Amino acid sequence: MTTGRPPQIVAFGGGGFSMEAGNPLLDDYVLALAARERPRVCFVPTASGDADHYVVRFYRTFSTRCDTSHVSLFRRDRGDGAVEGDLEAHLLAQDVIYVGGGSVVSLLGAWRAHGLDRVLRAAWRRGVILCGLSAGSLCWFQEAVTAFHGAPTVVRGLGLLPHSNCVHYDGEPERREEYRRFVGDGVTPGYAADDGAALHFVGRELRRVVSSRPRARAFRVEPRDGEVVEQPLAVSYLGDPRLDLAVA
Amino acid sequence: MTIRDRLRGDPQILAMGGGGFTMEPDNPALDDYVLSLVKVPEPRILFLPTASGDPTAQITGFYARFARRASASHLSLFRRHGSARSLADIVLEQDAIYVGGGSMRNLLAIWRAHELDALLQEAWRRGIVLAGLSAGAMCWFAGGVTRSGGPLETIEGLGLLPGSFSVHADGEPERLPVWLAAVRGGELPGGWAADDGVGLLFRGTRMVRVVSSRPGTAALRVDAVGDELVRHRIEPELLGTAPTLGERPVPDEIRELRELRQAMRRG
């Protein structure tokens, strides 16, 4: 079975239902990519430790217009409505897999222990749209900057996208400095995104940057002539009534 | 080496089959026993709720039990702890580390991802008391039986303690046969099973004492000899339920000192 879609990832610097209550622009953008009346959307809240309130907010946001489910790696024995049995078959049958925020280090550790890293790679190849914010953005990249516990550090992600990633770029000034320093020191060049900005990759290439906020920015960060350059990217604000994504 | 380090004794682990504040909110016997193993005045105790994904209910339960008894804090690996301090600084300044139950597979994988497994081994070596129940008890052994993936299955632990450990022997009776079969088949080394409320105290790698917060409970030692299982029932010492240290009101100046210390450490 294939979806007929190319591999796609929408990586939010921050935003979506858990950070932008009342602003559905980024989530709507992802659902539209599924091109289906009732997309199958599975939430993976591992990075938050499967926090109950987070799972509830996911269902509140999506259950009226999508076929919703969630994966719990902490409460597999409790029968609380989470996917049981064959996780792989379930995930491969989705239109969208939505990964929540939290600690990317804990996320990757738990995924690897359950073989979910392999399953998500297979889902991506098959055309299941992968999206997420914060840790749920960082995880798809080769390398990622996390400042979750203490000072910013670089962690290895799943490597579906051969770039580095830095999220909440507008949130904390030291992140910006550290990210540029890391790239200068040999970390894979990559992309930084503000809260409200989302990087949409088709295959391994960046197709476009969209945003739920008029002033959210995104950057390509790479070394050039011995310096680290922060190249601003064109961002399409999804709330702009004149926006026509077909030609964006 | 600090004075605190010098006051610490041999490595100690209290492995509970179940019990403590998450399972016995009205019975502080096992948790008081954990604190009694600490010989340092004004003990510092750190809670690791990793195996359940840092749920709020466990964390508030921990403080309800320990906040008046000790200088209590918790370490979240899922939510920001709002401090730039390294995990090593946080872990190695403790006198006791208390690990909650949940998914053992997640617990170990996440500890390893944060390199906390090596830090906990170092803490143990330095004489910081390690305690825990369920997944938080089995993790210290060579292995145990978990339902982290749904069905019951064997799982390897950190191996600080030799042998295997099976928990909730009375509360979840379906565990015991899986563990016994694994020991008989050589998949797990021989070891101990414990009822809810039962704690096994190890000094170094030697089991020295079995205590319980509930009458009528037991621990079981099981070894495979040839194709046979040799079982040996151990009667625990029933812990007193008389008012303990923590029940006494804390003088104001001590409370203030604790708060100051906590504030300084949060720095």
Short mmCIF file of C-alpha atoms in Angstrom, two decimals:
data_model
loop_
_atom_site.label_atom_id
_atom_site.label_comp_id
_atom_site.label_asym_id
_atom_site.label_seq_id
_atom_site.Cartn_x
_atom_site.Cartn_y
_atom_site.Cartn_z
CA MET A 1 0.00 0.00 0.00
CA THR A 2 1.29 3.44 -0.82
CA THR A 3 -0.25 6.82 -0.22
CA GLY A 4 0.75 8.18 -3.60
CA ARG A 5 2.43 11.03 -1.75
CA PRO A 6 6.15 11.82 -1.62
CA PRO A 7 7.93 11.79 1.77
CA GLN A 8 7.00 14.99 3.58
CA ILE A 9 7.86 16.60 6.88
CA VAL A 10 6.44 19.81 8.31
CA ALA A 11 8.71 20.97 11.13
CA PHE A 12 7.30 23.74 13.33
CA GLY A 13 9.67 26.05 15.19
CA GLY A 14 6.79 26.20 17.66
CA GLY A 15 3.03 26.47 17.27
CA GLY A 16 0.04 24.34 16.40
CA PHE A 17 -2.73 23.36 18.81
CA SER A 18 -0.51 23.01 21.85
CA MET A 19 1.11 26.44 21.59
CA GLU A 20 -1.35 28.55 19.65
CA ALA A 21 -4.82 27.96 21.03
CA GLY A 22 -7.31 29.57 18.66
CA ASN A 23 -4.85 29.73 15.77
CA PRO A 24 -5.27 26.61 13.62
CA LEU A 25 -3.24 27.85 10.64
CA LEU A 26 -0.26 25.50 10.92
CA ASP A 27 -2.37 22.46 11.81
CA ASP A 28 -4.75 23.25 8.93
CA TYR A 29 -1.82 23.51 6.55
CA VAL A 30 -0.67 20.00 7.48
CA LEU A 31 -4.16 18.52 7.23
CA ALA A 32 -4.60 20.06 3.78
CA LEU A 33 -1.49 18.19 2.61
CA ALA A 34 -3.31 14.94 3.34
CA ALA A 35 -5.87 15.88 0.65
CA ARG A 36 -8.53 13.71 2.18
CA GLU A 37 -11.91 14.52 3.63
CA ARG A 38 -11.24 12.88 6.99
CA PRO A 39 -7.50 12.43 7.37
CA ARG A 40 -6.17 9.78 9.72
CA VAL A 41 -4.06 11.61 12.28
CA CYS A 42 -2.09 9.89 15.02
CA PHE A 43 -0.58 11.87 17.88
CA VAL A 44 2.74 10.79 19.40
CA PRO A 45 3.23 12.62 22.73
CA THR A 46 6.36 10.70 23.81
CA ALA A 47 8.49 13.82 24.34
CA SER A 48 6.10 14.99 27.06
CA GLY A 49 6.03 11.59 28.77
CA ASP A 50 2.57 10.98 27.25
CA ALA A 51 1.13 13.82 29.36
CA ASP A 52 -2.63 13.30 29.73
CA HIS A 53 -3.57 16.96 29.28
CA TYR A 54 -1.65 17.05 26.01
CA VAL A 55 -3.44 13.98 24.66
CA VAL A 56 -6.79 15.47 25.62
CA ARG A 57 -6.01 18.73 23.83
CA PHE A 58 -5.04 16.77 20.71
CA TYR A 59 -8.39 14.99 20.63
CA ARG A 60 -10.26 18.23 21.31
CA THR A 61 -8.53 19.87 18.38
CA PHE A 62 -8.73 17.12 15.77
CA SER A 63 -11.38 14.55 16.59
CA THR A 64 -14.30 16.38 14.96
CA ARG A 65 -12.66 16.49 11.54
CA CYS A 66 -10.11 13.65 11.55
CA ASP A 67 -9.87 9.98 12.41
CA THR A 68 -7.76 10.42 15.52
CA SER A 69 -5.65 8.12 17.64
CA HIS A 70 -2.57 8.39 19.82
CA VAL A 71 0.41 6.26 20.74
CA SER A 72 1.38 5.87 24.38
CA LEU A 73 4.75 4.30 25.11
CA PHE A 74 4.26 4.66 28.86
CA ARG A 75 0.82 3.21 29.39
CA ARG A 76 0.76 0.34 26.94
CA ASP A 77 -0.88 -1.93 29.50
CA ARG A 78 -3.61 0.38 30.76
CA GLY A 79 -6.13 0.22 27.93
CA ASP A 80 -6.78 3.98 28.05
CA GLY A 81 -7.76 4.26 24.40
CA ALA A 82 -4.25 4.43 23.03
CA VAL A 83 -3.21 2.26 20.11
CA GLU A 84 -2.61 -1.29 21.24
CA GLY A 85 -1.22 -4.27 19.42
CA ASP A 86 0.53 -3.69 16.12
CA LEU A 87 1.87 -0.16 16.35
CA GLU A 88 3.73 -0.45 13.08
CA ALA A 89 0.66 -1.37 11.02
CA HIS A 90 -1.31 1.40 12.67
CA LEU A 91 1.31 4.09 12.04
CA LEU A 92 1.89 3.04 8.44
CA ALA A 93 -1.84 3.42 7.75
CA GLN A 94 -1.97 7.09 8.83
CA ASP A 95 -2.15 10.21 6.70
CA VAL A 96 -0.44 12.35 9.34
CA ILE A 97 1.74 11.50 12.35
CA TYR A 98 1.86 14.49 14.68
CA VAL A 99 4.69 14.56 17.22
CA GLY A 100 4.32 16.72 20.31
CA GLY A 101 6.90 18.81 22.13
CA GLY A 102 8.96 18.12 25.24
CA SER A 103 12.43 16.64 25.61
CA VAL A 104 13.95 15.48 22.34
CA VAL A 105 16.56 13.40 24.19
CA SER A 106 13.88 11.48 26.10
CA LEU A 107 11.83 11.20 22.91
CA LEU A 108 14.63 9.62 20.90
CA GLY A 109 15.62 7.29 23.74
CA ALA A 110 12.10 5.95 24.14
CA TRP A 111 11.49 5.66 20.38
CA ARG A 112 14.66 3.68 19.84
CA ALA A 113 13.79 1.34 22.72
CA HIS A 114 10.45 0.55 21.07
CA GLY A 115 11.74 0.45 17.49
CA LEU A 116 9.62 3.47 16.62
CA ASP A 117 12.54 5.20 14.90
CA ARG A 118 12.50 2.46 12.25
CA VAL A 119 8.70 2.56 11.91
CA LEU A 120 8.62 6.34 11.47
CA ARG A 121 11.30 6.18 8.80
CA ALA A 122 9.21 3.60 6.93
CA ALA A 123 6.08 5.74 7.34
CA TRP A 124 7.91 8.78 5.95
CA ARG A 125 9.15 6.83 2.92
CA ARG A 126 5.62 5.64 2.27
CA GLY A 127 4.27 9.19 2.21
CA VAL A 128 2.75 9.47 5.67
CA ILE A 129 3.10 13.17 6.47
CA LEU A 130 5.26 13.69 9.56
CA CYS A 131 4.86 16.89 11.52
CA GLY A 132 5.54 18.28 14.93
CA LEU A 133 6.73 21.19 16.97
CA SER A 134 9.79 21.75 19.08
CA ALA A 135 11.11 18.27 20.00
CA GLY A 136 8.65 17.02 17.37
CA SER A 137 10.53 19.12 14.80
CA LEU A 138 14.10 18.52 15.98
CA CYS A 139 13.74 14.74 15.92
CA TRP A 140 13.58 14.44 12.09
CA PHE A 141 16.91 16.13 11.44
CA GLN A 142 20.48 14.89 11.33
CA GLU A 143 21.43 17.13 14.23
CA ALA A 144 19.42 19.35 16.52
CA VAL A 145 20.03 22.03 19.10
CA THR A 146 18.28 21.40 22.39
CA ALA A 147 18.35 23.56 25.48
CA PHE A 148 15.88 21.49 27.38
CA HIS A 149 18.16 20.59 30.27
CA GLY A 150 20.62 23.37 30.91
CA ALA A 151 22.86 24.93 28.30
CA PRO A 152 22.18 24.35 24.58
CA THR A 153 23.73 21.15 23.21
CA VAL A 154 23.62 19.28 19.93
CA VAL A 155 21.91 15.91 19.71
CA ARG A 156 21.65 13.41 16.86
CA GLY A 157 18.16 13.06 15.50
CA LEU A 158 16.67 10.39 13.26
CA GLY A 159 18.45 11.90 10.27
CA LEU A 160 15.56 11.74 7.80
CA LEU A 161 16.53 15.29 6.85
CA PRO A 162 20.29 15.76 6.28
CA HIS A 163 20.32 19.17 7.94
CA SER A 164 20.47 20.60 11.45
CA ASN A 165 17.54 22.32 13.15
CA CYS A 166 17.00 24.92 15.81
CA VAL A 167 13.49 25.74 17.08
CA HIS A 168 11.97 28.60 19.12
CA TYR A 169 14.55 30.78 17.37
CA ASP A 170 12.91 33.98 18.53
CA GLY A 171 12.35 32.67 22.05
CA GLU A 172 15.79 32.70 23.62
CA PRO A 173 18.63 34.91 22.35
CA GLU A 174 21.36 32.51 23.46
CA ARG A 175 19.96 29.79 21.20
CA ARG A 176 20.65 31.90 18.17
CA GLU A 177 24.23 32.56 19.22
CA GLU A 178 24.85 28.95 20.17
CA TYR A 179 23.36 27.58 16.96
CA ARG A 180 25.59 29.79 14.87
CA ARG A 181 28.58 28.82 16.97
CA PHE A 182 27.74 25.10 16.61
CA VAL A 183 27.45 25.40 12.83
CA GLY A 184 30.76 27.27 12.81
CA ASP A 185 32.29 24.38 14.78
CA GLY A 186 31.23 21.77 12.25
CA VAL A 187 27.60 20.93 13.02
CA THR A 188 25.65 20.17 9.81
CA PRO A 189 24.30 23.38 8.24
CA GLY A 190 20.56 23.71 8.61
CA TYR A 191 17.43 25.62 9.37
CA ALA A 192 16.20 27.73 12.25
CA ALA A 193 12.54 28.57 12.80
CA ASP A 194 10.71 30.99 15.07
CA ASP A 195 7.58 30.05 16.98
CA GLY A 196 4.80 30.13 14.40
CA ALA A 197 7.05 29.28 11.44
CA ALA A 198 7.03 25.84 9.82
CA LEU A 199 9.54 24.29 7.43
CA HIS A 200 7.87 22.07 4.84
CA PHE A 201 10.22 19.49 3.33
CA VAL A 202 9.37 17.32 0.36
CA GLY A 203 11.85 14.51 0.25
CA ARG A 204 14.98 15.99 1.81
CA GLU A 205 14.55 19.43 0.24
CA LEU A 206 12.89 22.46 1.76
CA ARG A 207 9.81 23.18 -0.37
CA ARG A 208 8.51 26.28 1.44
CA VAL A 209 8.20 28.02 4.76
CA VAL A 210 4.75 28.90 6.07
CA SER A 211 3.69 30.71 9.21
CA SER A 212 0.75 31.18 11.52
CA ARG A 213 2.01 34.59 12.60
CA PRO A 214 2.69 37.52 10.28
CA ARG A 215 6.17 38.18 11.63
CA ALA A 216 7.49 34.66 12.24
CA ARG A 217 10.83 34.08 10.55
CA ALA A 218 12.99 31.21 9.41
CA PHE A 219 16.63 31.08 8.36
CA ARG A 220 19.10 28.93 6.53
CA VAL A 221 22.23 28.84 8.70
CA GLU A 222 25.46 27.78 7.04
CA PRO A 223 29.16 28.58 6.89
CA ARG A 224 30.26 30.76 4.00
CA ASP A 225 33.79 32.06 3.48
CA GLY A 226 34.81 31.27 7.06
CA GLU A 227 31.76 32.92 8.59
CA VAL A 228 28.40 31.57 9.67
CA VAL A 229 25.69 33.23 7.64
CA GLU A 230 22.07 33.45 8.67
CA GLN A 231 20.09 33.73 5.44
CA PRO A 232 16.45 34.82 5.97
CA LEU A 233 13.97 32.63 4.07
CA ALA A 234 10.79 33.74 2.34
CA VAL A 235 7.86 32.96 4.65
CA SER A 236 4.25 32.62 3.48
CA TYR A 237 1.88 33.87 6.17
CA LEU A 238 -1.05 31.47 6.10
CA GLY A 239 -3.46 34.12 7.39
CA ASP A 240 -2.91 36.31 4.35
CA PRO A 241 -6.11 36.21 2.26
CA ARG A 242 -4.09 36.89 -0.90
CA LEU A 243 -1.87 33.85 -0.34
CA ASP A 244 -2.11 31.26 -3.08
CA LEU A 245 0.05 28.34 -2.09
CA ALA A 246 -0.19 26.71 -5.47
CA VAL A 247 2.17 29.37 -6.75
CA ALA A 248 3.93 30.24 -3.52
CA MET B 1 35.46 15.01 49.09
CA THR B 2 32.83 16.90 51.06
CA ILE B 3 31.83 16.20 54.66
CA ARG B 4 28.62 14.87 53.22
CA ASP B 5 30.51 12.33 51.12
CA ARG B 6 32.46 11.21 54.20
CA LEU B 7 29.28 10.62 56.16
CA ARG B 8 27.98 8.25 53.54
CA GLY B 9 28.37 4.54 54.05
CA ASP B 10 28.48 1.47 51.86
CA PRO B 11 26.39 1.36 48.70
CA GLN B 12 22.75 0.60 49.59
CA ILE B 13 19.71 -0.23 47.52
CA LEU B 14 16.17 -0.78 48.77
CA ALA B 15 14.21 -2.68 46.13
CA MET B 16 10.45 -2.70 46.77
CA GLY B 17 8.05 -5.15 45.19
CA GLY B 18 5.48 -2.37 45.45
CA GLY B 19 4.52 0.16 48.09
CA GLY B 20 5.69 3.55 49.25
CA PHE B 21 3.86 6.81 48.63
CA THR B 22 2.58 5.96 45.12
CA MET B 23 0.90 2.75 46.25
CA GLU B 24 0.40 3.27 49.98
CA PRO B 25 -0.54 6.92 50.45
CA ASP B 26 -1.66 6.22 54.03
CA ASN B 27 1.27 4.06 55.06
CA PRO B 28 4.64 5.82 55.32
CA ALA B 29 6.51 2.79 56.72
CA LEU B 30 8.61 1.94 53.65
CA ASP B 31 9.36 5.56 52.79
CA ASP B 32 10.45 6.25 56.37
CA TYR B 33 12.63 3.18 56.13
CA VAL B 34 14.30 4.64 53.02
CA LEU B 35 15.13 7.81 54.97
CA SER B 36 16.37 5.78 57.94
CA LEU B 37 19.08 4.33 55.68
CA VAL B 38 20.54 7.81 55.25
CA LYS B 39 23.02 8.71 57.96
CA VAL B 40 23.45 12.32 56.89
CA PRO B 41 21.52 14.94 58.89
CA GLU B 42 18.94 16.92 56.91
CA PRO B 43 18.75 14.28 54.18
CA ARG B 44 18.29 15.29 50.57
CA ILE B 45 16.07 13.02 48.54
CA LEU B 46 15.51 13.18 44.79
CA PHE B 47 12.56 11.59 43.03
CA LEU B 48 12.88 10.21 39.49
CA PRO B 49 9.41 9.70 37.99
CA THR B 50 10.90 8.81 34.56
CA ALA B 51 9.30 5.37 34.23
CA SER B 52 5.81 6.91 34.15
CA GLY B 53 6.74 9.95 32.06
CA ASP B 54 6.90 12.39 35.01
CA PRO B 55 3.17 12.43 35.80
CA THR B 56 2.03 15.24 38.07
CA ALA B 57 0.16 12.91 40.41
CA GLN B 58 3.33 10.97 41.28
CA ILE B 59 5.31 14.15 41.79
CA THR B 60 2.75 15.71 44.11
CA GLY B 61 2.49 12.40 45.97
CA PHE B 62 6.23 12.43 46.48
CA TYR B 63 6.23 15.91 47.97
CA ALA B 64 3.21 15.13 50.14
CA ARG B 65 5.19 12.25 51.62
CA PHE B 66 8.69 13.69 51.79
CA ALA B 67 8.52 17.49 51.90
CA ARG B 68 8.30 17.58 55.71
CA ARG B 69 10.61 14.65 56.24
CA ALA B 70 13.57 15.71 54.10
CA SER B 71 14.91 18.21 51.64
CA ALA B 72 12.93 16.87 48.71
CA SER B 73 13.21 17.59 45.00
CA HIS B 74 12.43 15.81 41.76
CA LEU B 75 14.15 15.50 38.42
CA SER B 76 12.01 15.61 35.31
CA LEU B 77 13.39 14.35 32.04
CA PHE B 78 10.28 15.45 30.14
CA ARG B 79 9.49 18.86 31.52
CA ARG B 80 11.93 21.68 31.91
CA HIS B 81 13.37 21.88 35.40
CA GLY B 82 14.22 25.52 34.88
CA SER B 83 17.83 25.14 35.90
CA ALA B 84 21.05 25.20 33.96
CA ARG B 85 22.66 22.80 36.44
CA SER B 86 24.06 19.59 35.04
CA LEU B 87 22.42 16.28 35.83
CA ALA B 88 25.65 15.22 37.54
CA ASP B 89 25.48 18.16 39.96
CA ILE B 90 21.84 17.46 40.72
CA VAL B 91 22.25 13.71 41.23
CA LEU B 92 25.52 13.57 43.12
CA GLU B 93 24.53 16.05 45.83
CA GLN B 94 21.69 13.81 47.00
CA ASP B 95 21.59 11.46 49.98
CA ALA B 96 18.86 9.26 48.55
CA ILE B 97 17.38 8.75 45.10
CA TYR B 98 13.88 7.32 44.82
CA VAL B 99 12.73 5.84 41.52
CA GLY B 100 9.03 5.49 40.74
CA GLY B 101 7.29 2.69 38.86
CA GLY B 102 6.06 2.53 35.28
CA SER B 103 7.64 1.27 32.08
CA MET B 104 11.05 -0.26 32.74
CA ARG B 105 11.94 -0.26 29.07
CA ASN B 106 11.26 3.47 28.80
CA LEU B 107 12.99 4.14 32.10
CA LEU B 108 16.27 2.55 31.04
CA ALA B 109 16.19 3.87 27.48
CA ILE B 110 15.58 7.43 28.65
CA TRP B 111 18.18 7.25 31.41
CA ARG B 112 20.69 5.99 28.88
CA ALA B 113 19.79 8.75 26.42
CA HIS B 114 20.56 11.29 29.17
CA GLU B 115 23.56 9.26 30.42
CA LEU B 116 21.86 9.06 33.78
CA ASP B 117 22.57 5.31 34.09
CA ALA B 118 26.28 5.96 34.63
CA LEU B 119 25.52 8.80 37.06
CA LEU B 120 23.26 6.59 39.16
CA GLN B 121 25.92 3.91 39.31
CA GLU B 122 28.38 6.55 40.49
CA ALA B 123 25.84 7.77 43.08
CA TRP B 124 25.42 4.20 44.34
CA ARG B 125 29.19 3.70 44.53
CA ARG B 126 29.45 6.88 46.61
CA GLY B 127 26.92 5.62 49.12
CA ILE B 128 23.90 7.62 47.99
CA VAL B 129 20.96 5.39 48.91
CA LEU B 130 19.02 4.13 45.89
CA ALA B 131 15.42 3.10 46.38
CA GLY B 132 12.48 2.32 44.18
CA LEU B 133 9.46 0.20 43.52
CA SER B 134 8.34 -1.92 40.60
CA ALA B 135 10.28 -0.75 37.47
CA GLY B 136 12.21 1.51 39.87
CA ALA B 137 13.31 -1.59 41.81
CA MET B 138 13.91 -4.10 39.01
CA CYS B 139 16.12 -1.61 37.18
CA TRP B 140 19.01 -2.13 39.61
CA PHE B 141 19.19 -5.90 39.00
CA ALA B 142 20.48 -8.04 36.15
CA GLY B 143 16.91 -8.29 34.92
CA GLY B 144 13.23 -8.58 35.66
CA VAL B 145 9.81 -9.03 34.12
CA THR B 146 8.05 -6.05 32.57
CA ARG B 147 4.89 -5.24 30.67
CA SER B 148 6.43 -2.15 29.05
CA GLY B 149 5.46 -3.43 25.61
CA GLY B 150 2.03 -4.75 26.62
CA PRO B 151 2.47 -8.47 27.34
CA LEU B 152 4.77 -9.64 30.15
CA GLU B 153 8.33 -10.25 29.03
CA THR B 154 11.81 -10.41 30.50
CA ILE B 155 14.04 -7.37 30.40
CA GLU B 156 17.64 -6.65 31.25
CA GLY B 157 18.41 -4.15 34.00
CA LEU B 158 21.43 -2.02 34.93
CA GLY B 159 23.06 -4.95 36.71
CA LEU B 160 24.27 -3.15 39.84
CA LEU B 161 22.83 -6.08 41.78
CA PRO B 162 23.36 -9.69 40.77
CA GLY B 163 20.31 -11.82 40.13
CA SER B 164 16.87 -10.93 38.88
CA PHE B 165 13.91 -9.34 40.63
CA SER B 166 10.19 -9.81 40.14
CA VAL B 167 7.69 -7.37 41.64
CA HIS B 168 4.02 -7.29 42.72
CA ALA B 169 4.14 -11.03 43.48
CA ASP B 170 0.77 -10.84 45.25
CA GLY B 171 -0.76 -7.80 43.53
CA GLU B 172 -0.18 -9.00 39.95
CA PRO B 173 0.00 -12.79 40.31
CA GLU B 174 0.38 -13.34 36.55
CA ARG B 175 3.95 -12.03 36.78
CA LEU B 176 5.38 -14.77 38.94
CA PRO B 177 4.95 -17.69 36.50
CA VAL B 178 6.61 -15.68 33.71
CA TRP B 179 9.55 -14.92 35.97
CA LEU B 180 9.83 -18.49 37.27
CA ALA B 181 9.82 -19.85 33.71
CA ALA B 182 12.55 -17.37 32.74
CA VAL B 183 14.70 -18.44 35.70
CA ARG B 184 14.11 -22.11 34.98
CA GLY B 185 14.97 -21.64 31.32
CA GLY B 186 18.12 -19.66 32.13
CA GLU B 187 16.82 -16.53 30.45
CA LEU B 188 17.15 -14.72 33.77
CA PRO B 189 19.51 -15.55 36.64
CA GLY B 190 18.01 -16.68 39.93
CA GLY B 191 16.85 -13.95 42.24
CA TRP B 192 14.02 -12.62 44.34
CA ALA B 193 10.32 -11.98 44.02
CA ALA B 194 8.59 -9.60 46.41
CA ASP B 195 4.99 -8.89 47.34
CA ASP B 196 3.62 -5.37 47.37
CA GLY B 197 4.82 -3.72 50.57
CA VAL B 198 8.02 -5.77 50.76
CA GLY B 199 11.47 -4.18 50.47
CA LEU B 200 14.80 -5.95 50.08
CA LEU B 201 17.80 -4.10 51.41
CA PHE B 202 21.14 -4.68 49.70
CA ARG B 203 24.40 -3.50 51.21
CA GLY B 204 26.92 -3.58 48.43
CA THR B 205 25.65 -6.48 46.35
CA ARG B 206 24.57 -8.60 49.35
CA MET B 207 20.95 -8.87 50.41
CA VAL B 208 20.99 -8.12 54.14
CA ARG B 209 17.43 -7.50 55.23
CA VAL B 210 13.81 -7.92 54.14
CA VAL B 211 11.23 -5.51 55.54
CA SER B 212 7.54 -4.98 54.95
CA SER B 213 4.91 -2.33 55.46
CA ARG B 214 2.10 -4.91 55.50
CA PRO B 215 1.53 -8.04 57.57
CA GLY B 216 1.12 -11.35 55.76
CA THR B 217 3.52 -10.53 52.93
CA ALA B 218 6.64 -12.37 51.83
CA ALA B 219 9.65 -12.45 49.58
CA LEU B 220 10.81 -15.45 47.63
CA ARG B 221 14.34 -16.51 46.72
CA VAL B 222 14.44 -18.71 43.64
CA ASP B 223 17.36 -20.47 41.96
CA ALA B 224 17.55 -22.87 39.07
CA VAL B 225 19.43 -26.03 40.00
CA GLY B 226 19.62 -28.26 36.96
CA ASP B 227 16.07 -28.30 35.60
CA GLU B 228 14.56 -27.69 39.00
CA LEU B 229 13.65 -24.49 40.75
CA VAL B 230 14.67 -24.21 44.35
CA ARG B 231 12.38 -21.84 46.21
CA HIS B 232 12.94 -20.35 49.61
CA ARG B 233 10.34 -18.19 51.29
CA ILE B 234 11.62 -15.21 53.30
CA GLU B 235 9.53 -13.72 56.11
CA PRO B 236 9.99 -9.96 56.19
CA GLU B 237 10.40 -7.92 59.35
CA LEU B 238 7.22 -5.91 59.78
CA LEU B 239 8.10 -2.23 59.96
CA GLY B 240 6.68 -0.35 62.92
CA THR B 241 3.74 1.90 62.33
CA ALA B 242 4.47 4.04 65.39
CA PRO B 243 4.84 7.76 64.68
CA THR B 244 8.14 8.26 62.98
CA LEU B 245 10.65 11.05 62.74
CA GLY B 246 8.77 12.75 59.94
CA GLU B 247 5.58 13.01 61.97
CA ARG B 248 7.18 15.39 64.44
CA PRO B 249 6.67 19.05 63.65
CA VAL B 250 9.70 20.61 62.04
CA PRO B 251 11.05 23.62 63.97
CA ASP B 252 10.74 26.87 62.04
CA GLU B 253 14.47 27.48 61.78
CA ILE B 254 15.09 24.03 60.34
CA ARG B 255 12.35 24.57 57.81
CA GLU B 256 13.84 27.92 56.86
CA LEU B 257 17.30 26.38 56.54
CA ARG B 258 15.93 23.71 54.22
CA GLU B 259 14.22 26.29 52.06
CA LEU B 260 17.37 28.39 51.90
CA ARG B 261 19.43 25.40 50.88
CA GLN B 262 16.95 24.45 48.23
CA ALA B 263 16.92 28.00 46.92
CA MET B 264 20.72 28.08 46.85
CA ARG B 265 20.88 24.80 45.00
CA ARG B 266 18.34 25.97 42.51
CA GLY B 267 20.71 28.93 42.18
#
